Amino acid sequence: SAVISQKPSRDICQRGTSLTIQCQVDSQVTMMFWYRQQPGQSLTLIATANQGSEATYESGFVIDKFPISRPNLTFSTLTVSNMSPEDSSIYLCSVSGAYNEQFFGPGTRLTVL
Amino acid sequence: RKEVEQDPGPFNVPEGATVAFNCTYSNSASQSFFWYRQDCRKEPKLLMSVYSSGNEDGRFTAQLNRASQYISLLIRDSKLSDSATYLCVVNFPGDDKIIFGKGTRLHILP
């Protein structure tokens, strides 16, 4: 399985600001995924990031709020824009295995005050 | 019916006991099934895939019942280190995505 790192591991931010989360994979992958896990909840897919094309967003998530970059096959960023306390969550990036299984980075724990 | 449904627990089980979780899914066309383990404040990690014929990995056995649309996870001789949240994951071919259940919390008691 791929080795995935994320930065930052955690942050505390003020409402109205933005935070960019970085995800690095140790091998080239076509698709990278961004998930959110709110307190006590399971994982919800935010978007799929393909290299060389625009990200595909799931229902309830929009590019203006969660812009994504995918400049190459090993790296992606997710920005949480104009944050509010409701954005407090763990944000995880992942890649797919051969059988659709997901391998996750360690996550970014975001608290918005 | 929810897409992927699990009993949230918590299951409080004495060390050494056997514990089983079920997970139901709504899409009869689903083909890929997984169990993940998530420790507190950590990312989910793949525990095992679930194959049609059932599969076993040490103390863990996973089974699939397509007719009733559920998968199960059996843990034998439970250890304190088995304490975690277990997430059921199912693919939904029509939407080409995978869906996570909310997880079942397991506490192994000494």
Tab-separated table of C-alpha atoms in Angstrom:
chain	number	residue	atom	x	y	z
A	1	SER	CA	0.000	0.000	0.000
A	2	ALA	CA	1.063	3.593	-0.594
A	3	VAL	CA	2.633	5.721	2.120
A	4	ILE	CA	0.695	8.958	2.504
A	5	SER	CA	1.635	12.017	4.504
A	6	GLN	CA	-0.397	15.097	5.329
A	7	LYS	CA	0.486	18.544	6.574
A	8	PRO	CA	-0.427	20.059	8.933
A	9	SER	CA	-1.397	17.295	11.318
A	10	ARG	CA	-3.590	19.710	13.238
A	11	ASP	CA	-4.450	23.376	13.362
A	12	ILE	CA	-6.617	25.806	15.253
A	13	CYS	CA	-7.966	28.586	13.071
A	14	GLN	CA	-10.081	31.662	13.401
A	15	ARG	CA	-13.446	31.892	11.729
A	16	GLY	CA	-13.317	33.533	8.308
A	17	THR	CA	-9.780	32.403	7.508
A	18	SER	CA	-8.656	29.644	5.151
A	19	LEU	CA	-6.410	26.634	5.621
A	20	THR	CA	-4.624	24.623	2.952
A	21	ILE	CA	-3.925	20.973	3.677
A	22	GLN	CA	-1.228	19.164	1.767
A	23	CYS	CA	-1.182	15.483	0.857
A	24	GLN	CA	1.883	13.682	-0.458
A	25	VAL	CA	1.955	10.088	-1.754
A	26	ASP	CA	5.120	8.051	-2.190
A	27	SER	CA	4.031	6.681	-5.576
A	28	GLN	CA	2.252	8.019	-8.631
A	29	VAL	CA	-1.516	7.640	-8.504
A	30	THR	CA	-4.211	8.695	-10.919
A	31	MET	CA	-6.836	9.652	-8.372
A	32	MET	CA	-6.588	11.095	-4.912
A	33	PHE	CA	-9.568	11.534	-2.638
A	34	TRP	CA	-10.425	14.003	0.090
A	35	TYR	CA	-12.688	12.974	2.968
A	36	ARG	CA	-14.097	14.705	5.999
A	37	GLN	CA	-14.868	13.015	9.301
A	38	GLN	CA	-16.869	15.149	11.665
A	39	PRO	CA	-16.893	14.347	15.383
A	40	GLY	CA	-18.657	11.062	16.059
A	41	GLN	CA	-19.446	10.537	12.401
A	42	SER	CA	-18.135	8.364	9.643
A	43	LEU	CA	-16.216	9.475	6.602
A	44	THR	CA	-17.804	11.593	3.900
A	45	LEU	CA	-16.182	12.009	0.509
A	46	ILE	CA	-15.642	15.656	-0.372
A	47	ALA	CA	-14.128	15.302	-3.823
A	48	THR	CA	-11.972	13.249	-6.144
A	49	ALA	CA	-8.838	14.918	-7.461
A	50	ASN	CA	-7.549	13.811	-10.854
A	51	GLN	CA	-4.232	15.040	-12.160
A	52	GLY	CA	-4.687	17.378	-15.094
A	53	SER	CA	-8.385	17.996	-14.674
A	54	GLU	CA	-10.766	19.692	-12.299
A	55	ALA	CA	-11.757	17.904	-9.146
A	56	THR	CA	-15.115	16.165	-8.990
A	57	TYR	CA	-17.159	17.258	-5.989
A	58	GLU	CA	-19.778	15.254	-4.132
A	59	SER	CA	-23.220	16.566	-3.405
A	60	GLY	CA	-23.098	19.218	-0.725
A	61	PHE	CA	-19.519	20.277	-1.431
A	62	VAL	CA	-18.537	23.101	-3.789
A	63	ILE	CA	-15.296	24.291	-5.306
A	64	ASP	CA	-15.555	27.781	-3.833
A	65	LYS	CA	-15.582	26.350	-0.322
A	66	PHE	CA	-13.117	23.485	-0.882
A	67	PRO	CA	-10.788	24.332	-3.772
A	68	ILE	CA	-8.465	21.465	-4.669
A	69	SER	CA	-5.216	21.406	-6.562
A	70	ARG	CA	-3.566	18.388	-8.158
A	71	PRO	CA	-0.380	19.613	-9.798
A	72	ASN	CA	1.195	16.166	-10.283
A	73	LEU	CA	0.641	12.462	-9.695
A	74	THR	CA	1.956	12.422	-6.121
A	75	PHE	CA	0.569	15.589	-4.557
A	76	SER	CA	-2.706	17.347	-3.846
A	77	THR	CA	-3.977	20.176	-1.686
A	78	LEU	CA	-7.374	20.879	-0.194
A	79	THR	CA	-8.241	24.370	0.986
A	80	VAL	CA	-10.996	24.960	3.506
A	81	SER	CA	-12.120	28.511	2.757
A	82	ASN	CA	-13.862	31.116	4.862
A	83	MET	CA	-13.996	28.714	7.776
A	84	SER	CA	-16.728	28.504	10.368
A	85	PRO	CA	-16.917	26.331	13.504
A	86	GLU	CA	-18.995	23.817	11.493
A	87	ASP	CA	-15.857	23.071	9.468
A	88	SER	CA	-14.144	21.661	12.542
A	89	SER	CA	-13.384	18.134	11.488
A	90	ILE	CA	-10.702	15.688	10.518
A	91	TYR	CA	-9.740	15.961	6.862
A	92	LEU	CA	-8.182	12.888	5.263
A	93	CYS	CA	-6.700	12.255	1.876
A	94	SER	CA	-6.629	8.791	0.404
A	95	VAL	CA	-5.686	6.760	-2.618
A	96	SER	CA	-7.307	3.684	-4.080
A	97	GLY	CA	-5.931	0.187	-4.158
A	98	ALA	CA	-6.440	-2.356	-6.889
A	99	TYR	CA	-9.821	-3.439	-5.527
A	100	ASN	CA	-11.290	-0.033	-4.620
A	101	GLU	CA	-9.989	-0.249	-1.080
A	102	GLN	CA	-8.878	3.112	0.311
A	103	PHE	CA	-5.572	3.880	1.979
A	104	PHE	CA	-5.602	6.979	4.115
A	105	GLY	CA	-3.161	9.608	5.204
A	106	PRO	CA	-2.894	10.345	8.934
A	107	GLY	CA	-5.436	13.165	8.703
A	108	THR	CA	-5.515	16.844	9.576
A	109	ARG	CA	-7.449	17.739	12.693
A	110	LEU	CA	-8.973	21.188	12.225
A	111	THR	CA	-10.577	23.249	14.953
A	112	VAL	CA	-12.259	26.518	13.987
A	113	LEU	CA	-12.937	29.008	16.760
B	1	ARG	CA	-33.009	2.316	4.237
B	2	LYS	CA	-29.574	3.765	4.988
B	3	GLU	CA	-26.880	2.920	2.488
B	4	VAL	CA	-24.541	1.210	4.927
B	5	GLU	CA	-25.795	0.557	8.421
B	6	GLN	CA	-23.976	-0.659	11.512
B	7	ASP	CA	-24.853	-1.059	15.151
B	8	PRO	CA	-22.906	1.812	16.755
B	9	GLY	CA	-22.342	-0.094	19.986
B	10	PRO	CA	-20.393	0.192	22.132
B	11	PHE	CA	-19.779	-3.488	22.541
B	12	ASN	CA	-18.130	-4.128	25.914
B	13	VAL	CA	-16.594	-7.566	25.750
B	14	PRO	CA	-14.294	-9.382	28.203
B	15	GLU	CA	-10.845	-10.276	27.000
B	16	GLY	CA	-10.765	-13.692	25.377
B	17	ALA	CA	-14.388	-13.642	24.286
B	18	THR	CA	-15.686	-13.875	20.754
B	19	VAL	CA	-17.526	-10.889	19.295
B	20	ALA	CA	-19.374	-10.458	16.021
B	21	PHE	CA	-20.575	-7.374	14.147
B	22	ASN	CA	-22.961	-7.171	11.269
B	23	CYS	CA	-23.316	-4.501	8.628
B	24	THR	CA	-26.192	-4.170	6.165
B	25	TYR	CA	-26.022	-2.457	2.800
B	26	SER	CA	-28.756	-1.191	0.505
B	27	ASN	CA	-27.317	-1.659	-2.991
B	28	SER	CA	-27.753	-5.220	-4.221
B	29	ALA	CA	-25.252	-4.554	-7.041
B	30	SER	CA	-22.378	-3.891	-4.628
B	31	GLN	CA	-19.305	-5.972	-5.358
B	32	SER	CA	-16.562	-4.806	-3.009
B	33	PHE	CA	-16.744	-5.027	0.764
B	34	PHE	CA	-14.217	-4.148	3.424
B	35	TRP	CA	-13.749	-3.907	7.146
B	36	TYR	CA	-11.621	-1.060	8.468
B	37	ARG	CA	-10.337	-0.427	11.943
B	38	GLN	CA	-10.063	3.083	13.334
B	39	ASP	CA	-8.275	3.816	16.586
B	40	CYS	CA	-9.062	6.957	18.523
B	41	ARG	CA	-7.619	10.038	16.804
B	42	LYS	CA	-6.137	7.946	14.009
B	43	GLU	CA	-6.990	7.346	10.380
B	44	PRO	CA	-8.984	4.266	9.324
B	45	LYS	CA	-6.836	1.321	8.331
B	46	LEU	CA	-7.862	-1.571	6.164
B	47	LEU	CA	-8.433	-4.648	8.310
B	48	MET	CA	-9.594	-7.052	5.641
B	49	SER	CA	-11.492	-7.334	2.401
B	50	VAL	CA	-14.592	-9.499	2.374
B	51	TYR	CA	-14.809	-12.131	-0.327
B	52	SER	CA	-17.871	-13.995	-1.517
B	53	SER	CA	-16.617	-17.262	-0.087
B	54	GLY	CA	-15.716	-15.681	3.231
B	55	ASN	CA	-12.190	-15.235	4.432
B	56	GLU	CA	-10.154	-15.595	7.552
B	57	ASP	CA	-7.062	-13.820	8.802
B	58	GLY	CA	-5.850	-15.150	12.114
B	59	ARG	CA	-8.472	-14.405	14.734
B	60	PHE	CA	-10.620	-12.445	12.268
B	61	THR	CA	-13.253	-13.933	9.975
B	62	ALA	CA	-15.289	-11.945	7.478
B	63	GLN	CA	-18.361	-13.245	5.705
B	64	LEU	CA	-20.707	-11.974	3.034
B	65	ASN	CA	-24.392	-12.812	2.719
B	66	ARG	CA	-25.579	-11.449	-0.605
B	67	ALA	CA	-29.147	-12.683	-0.259
B	68	SER	CA	-29.674	-10.709	2.929
B	69	GLN	CA	-27.233	-7.949	1.957
B	70	TYR	CA	-25.028	-7.997	4.980
B	71	ILE	CA	-21.423	-8.612	5.861
B	72	SER	CA	-20.110	-9.761	9.195
B	73	LEU	CA	-16.871	-9.628	11.140
B	74	LEU	CA	-16.051	-12.189	13.805
B	75	ILE	CA	-13.200	-11.668	16.254
B	76	ARG	CA	-12.129	-14.703	18.264
B	77	ASP	CA	-10.050	-14.710	21.439
B	78	SER	CA	-10.333	-10.932	21.669
B	79	LYS	CA	-7.361	-8.918	22.922
B	80	LEU	CA	-7.237	-5.580	24.698
B	81	SER	CA	-5.571	-4.208	21.565
B	82	ASP	CA	-8.701	-5.031	19.548
B	83	SER	CA	-10.456	-2.074	21.192
B	84	ALA	CA	-11.270	0.300	18.340
B	85	THR	CA	-14.058	1.382	16.025
B	86	TYR	CA	-14.751	-1.016	13.174
B	87	LEU	CA	-16.020	0.522	9.955
B	88	CYS	CA	-17.943	-1.362	7.301
B	89	VAL	CA	-17.248	-0.147	3.752
B	90	VAL	CA	-19.207	-1.041	0.619
B	91	ASN	CA	-18.870	0.054	-2.979
B	92	PHE	CA	-21.881	1.413	-4.885
B	93	PRO	CA	-21.254	0.638	-8.550
B	94	GLY	CA	-23.922	2.912	-9.958
B	95	ASP	CA	-22.380	5.954	-8.302
B	96	ASP	CA	-18.854	4.556	-8.643
B	97	LYS	CA	-18.029	5.334	-5.051
B	98	ILE	CA	-17.561	3.629	-1.752
B	99	ILE	CA	-19.658	4.290	1.322
B	100	PHE	CA	-18.493	4.088	4.909
B	101	GLY	CA	-20.709	2.986	7.742
B	102	LYS	CA	-20.644	4.999	10.941
B	103	GLY	CA	-18.717	2.300	12.720
B	104	THR	CA	-19.147	-0.029	15.671
B	105	ARG	CA	-17.210	0.775	18.805
B	106	LEU	CA	-15.621	-2.170	20.565
B	107	HIS	CA	-14.184	-2.082	24.074
B	108	ILE	CA	-12.311	-5.147	25.256
B	109	LEU	CA	-12.386	-5.317	29.044
B	110	PRO	CA	-9.516	-6.798	31.066
